[in-house]
Amino acid sequence: MLFTGETGNQYGYQDEWIDLQTYGYCGEGQAGDQELVRGNWAIADRSPDIHLFKILKDGFVEYVHQMFYADHFYKQGVDKLGKERDLVIFKLRKYRSEHLQEALAAKRRGLGQT
């Protein structure tokens, strides 16, 4: 399960929809450069079994969609201390059964397998 919401902005997270099917999910780590380790590695490893939830202002959560890891990239951002850093941004796509082969291929790429 992954959680997103506006409260993440104060910690340097920058989650947003890239297009109608793809969500840019910022990796974990509030200070310093983010790397593809621990929880960030698990996002690629658990694909396509990723469920995205949005934290609402009233404290409730809303189910968004089942997602799968499609790719990731790095971009510049600011950490919770106001310092420049590299962010890992995961491209998570909405999952449908016809995406199974694409999801498994992306998982292999993300884990460095061919």
Tab-separated table of C-alpha atoms in Angstrom:
chain	number	residue	atom	x	y	z
A	1	MET	CA	0.000	0.000	0.000
A	2	LEU	CA	1.195	3.493	-0.847
A	3	PHE	CA	-0.252	6.683	0.582
A	4	THR	CA	-0.244	10.107	-1.025
A	5	GLY	CA	-1.624	13.470	0.000
A	6	GLU	CA	-0.949	17.165	0.360
A	7	THR	CA	0.708	16.716	3.755
A	8	GLY	CA	3.720	15.165	2.009
A	9	ASN	CA	4.641	18.537	0.489
A	10	GLN	CA	5.987	19.789	3.820
A	11	TYR	CA	8.469	16.884	3.838
A	12	GLY	CA	9.698	17.461	0.286
A	13	TYR	CA	7.511	14.887	-1.468
A	14	GLN	CA	6.140	15.828	-4.895
A	15	ASP	CA	3.402	13.382	-5.920
A	16	GLU	CA	1.237	14.253	-8.944
A	17	TRP	CA	-0.587	12.829	-11.945
A	18	ILE	CA	1.649	12.843	-15.030
A	19	ASP	CA	-1.274	11.960	-17.304
A	20	LEU	CA	-4.660	10.249	-16.912
A	21	GLN	CA	-3.108	6.798	-16.429
A	22	THR	CA	0.268	7.559	-14.811
A	23	TYR	CA	0.969	8.835	-11.306
A	24	GLY	CA	4.334	10.315	-10.346
A	25	TYR	CA	4.990	9.007	-6.842
A	26	CYS	CA	7.943	10.450	-4.950
A	27	GLY	CA	10.211	7.925	-3.257
A	28	GLU	CA	10.818	7.746	0.482
A	29	GLY	CA	13.385	9.763	2.394
A	30	GLN	CA	12.795	13.236	3.819
A	31	ALA	CA	16.385	14.507	3.919
A	32	GLY	CA	19.250	14.088	1.470
A	33	ASP	CA	19.255	12.351	-1.891
A	34	GLN	CA	16.764	9.548	-2.396
A	35	GLU	CA	18.125	6.232	-3.634
A	36	LEU	CA	16.614	3.067	-5.061
A	37	VAL	CA	16.996	1.088	-1.802
A	38	ARG	CA	14.754	-0.269	0.998
A	39	GLY	CA	11.184	1.005	0.577
A	40	ASN	CA	11.959	2.552	-2.798
A	41	TRP	CA	13.307	-0.789	-4.040
A	42	ALA	CA	10.161	-2.486	-2.747
A	43	ILE	CA	7.948	-0.371	-5.020
A	44	ALA	CA	9.537	-1.928	-8.111
A	45	ASP	CA	9.715	-5.343	-6.451
A	46	ARG	CA	6.024	-5.498	-5.446
A	47	SER	CA	4.625	-4.419	-8.806
A	48	PRO	CA	1.853	-5.031	-9.894
A	49	ASP	CA	0.558	-5.506	-6.352
A	50	ILE	CA	0.566	-1.793	-5.454
A	51	HIS	CA	-2.549	-0.127	-4.072
A	52	LEU	CA	-2.570	3.678	-3.972
A	53	PHE	CA	-4.545	5.558	-1.318
A	54	LYS	CA	-5.021	9.312	-0.913
A	55	ILE	CA	-4.999	10.848	2.566
A	56	LEU	CA	-7.908	13.296	2.822
A	57	LYS	CA	-8.009	16.471	4.919
A	58	ASP	CA	-10.516	14.990	7.378
A	59	GLY	CA	-8.132	12.157	8.269
A	60	PHE	CA	-9.882	9.527	6.172
A	61	VAL	CA	-8.268	7.774	3.232
A	62	GLU	CA	-9.644	7.200	-0.249
A	63	TYR	CA	-8.711	4.245	-2.448
A	64	VAL	CA	-7.340	5.544	-5.753
A	65	HIS	CA	-6.466	2.485	-7.844
A	66	GLN	CA	-4.356	-0.624	-8.159
A	67	MET	CA	-1.117	0.502	-9.786
A	68	PHE	CA	1.984	-1.073	-11.268
A	69	TYR	CA	5.557	0.138	-11.504
A	70	ALA	CA	6.249	1.272	-15.091
A	71	ASP	CA	9.545	3.137	-14.651
A	72	HIS	CA	11.332	5.686	-12.478
A	73	PHE	CA	13.433	8.793	-12.989
A	74	TYR	CA	15.310	11.312	-10.874
A	75	LYS	CA	14.585	15.013	-10.562
A	76	GLN	CA	15.797	17.867	-8.401
A	77	GLY	CA	13.787	18.823	-5.357
A	78	VAL	CA	14.129	20.253	-1.875
A	79	ASP	CA	14.217	18.191	1.310
A	80	LYS	CA	12.490	18.981	4.612
A	81	LEU	CA	15.545	21.034	5.641
A	82	GLY	CA	15.303	23.201	2.511
A	83	LYS	CA	18.381	21.680	0.844
A	84	GLU	CA	18.582	20.665	-2.835
A	85	ARG	CA	18.472	16.930	-3.456
A	86	ASP	CA	17.700	14.180	-5.961
A	87	LEU	CA	14.200	12.705	-5.772
A	88	VAL	CA	13.232	9.279	-7.098
A	89	ILE	CA	9.944	9.658	-8.975
A	90	PHE	CA	8.142	6.410	-9.734
A	91	LYS	CA	5.883	6.226	-12.758
A	92	LEU	CA	2.976	4.167	-11.468
A	93	ARG	CA	0.347	3.235	-14.040
A	94	LYS	CA	-3.245	2.248	-13.398
A	95	TYR	CA	-3.403	-1.527	-13.499
A	96	ARG	CA	-5.796	-3.511	-15.644
A	97	SER	CA	-5.526	-7.234	-16.362
A	98	GLU	CA	-4.253	-6.563	-19.891
A	99	HIS	CA	-1.255	-4.773	-18.335
A	100	LEU	CA	0.117	-7.896	-16.629
A	101	GLN	CA	2.907	-8.570	-19.160
A	102	GLU	CA	3.903	-4.890	-19.246
A	103	ALA	CA	3.955	-4.761	-15.439
A	104	LEU	CA	6.120	-7.863	-15.133
A	105	ALA	CA	8.565	-6.599	-17.797
A	106	ALA	CA	8.847	-3.227	-16.033
A	107	LYS	CA	9.433	-5.010	-12.735
A	108	ARG	CA	12.308	-6.988	-14.266
A	109	ARG	CA	13.840	-3.768	-15.684
A	110	GLY	CA	13.524	-1.973	-12.352
A	111	LEU	CA	15.215	-4.829	-10.538
A	112	GLY	CA	18.020	-5.009	-13.107
A	113	GLN	CA	16.870	-8.316	-14.618
A	114	THR	CA	16.473	-9.025	-18.322
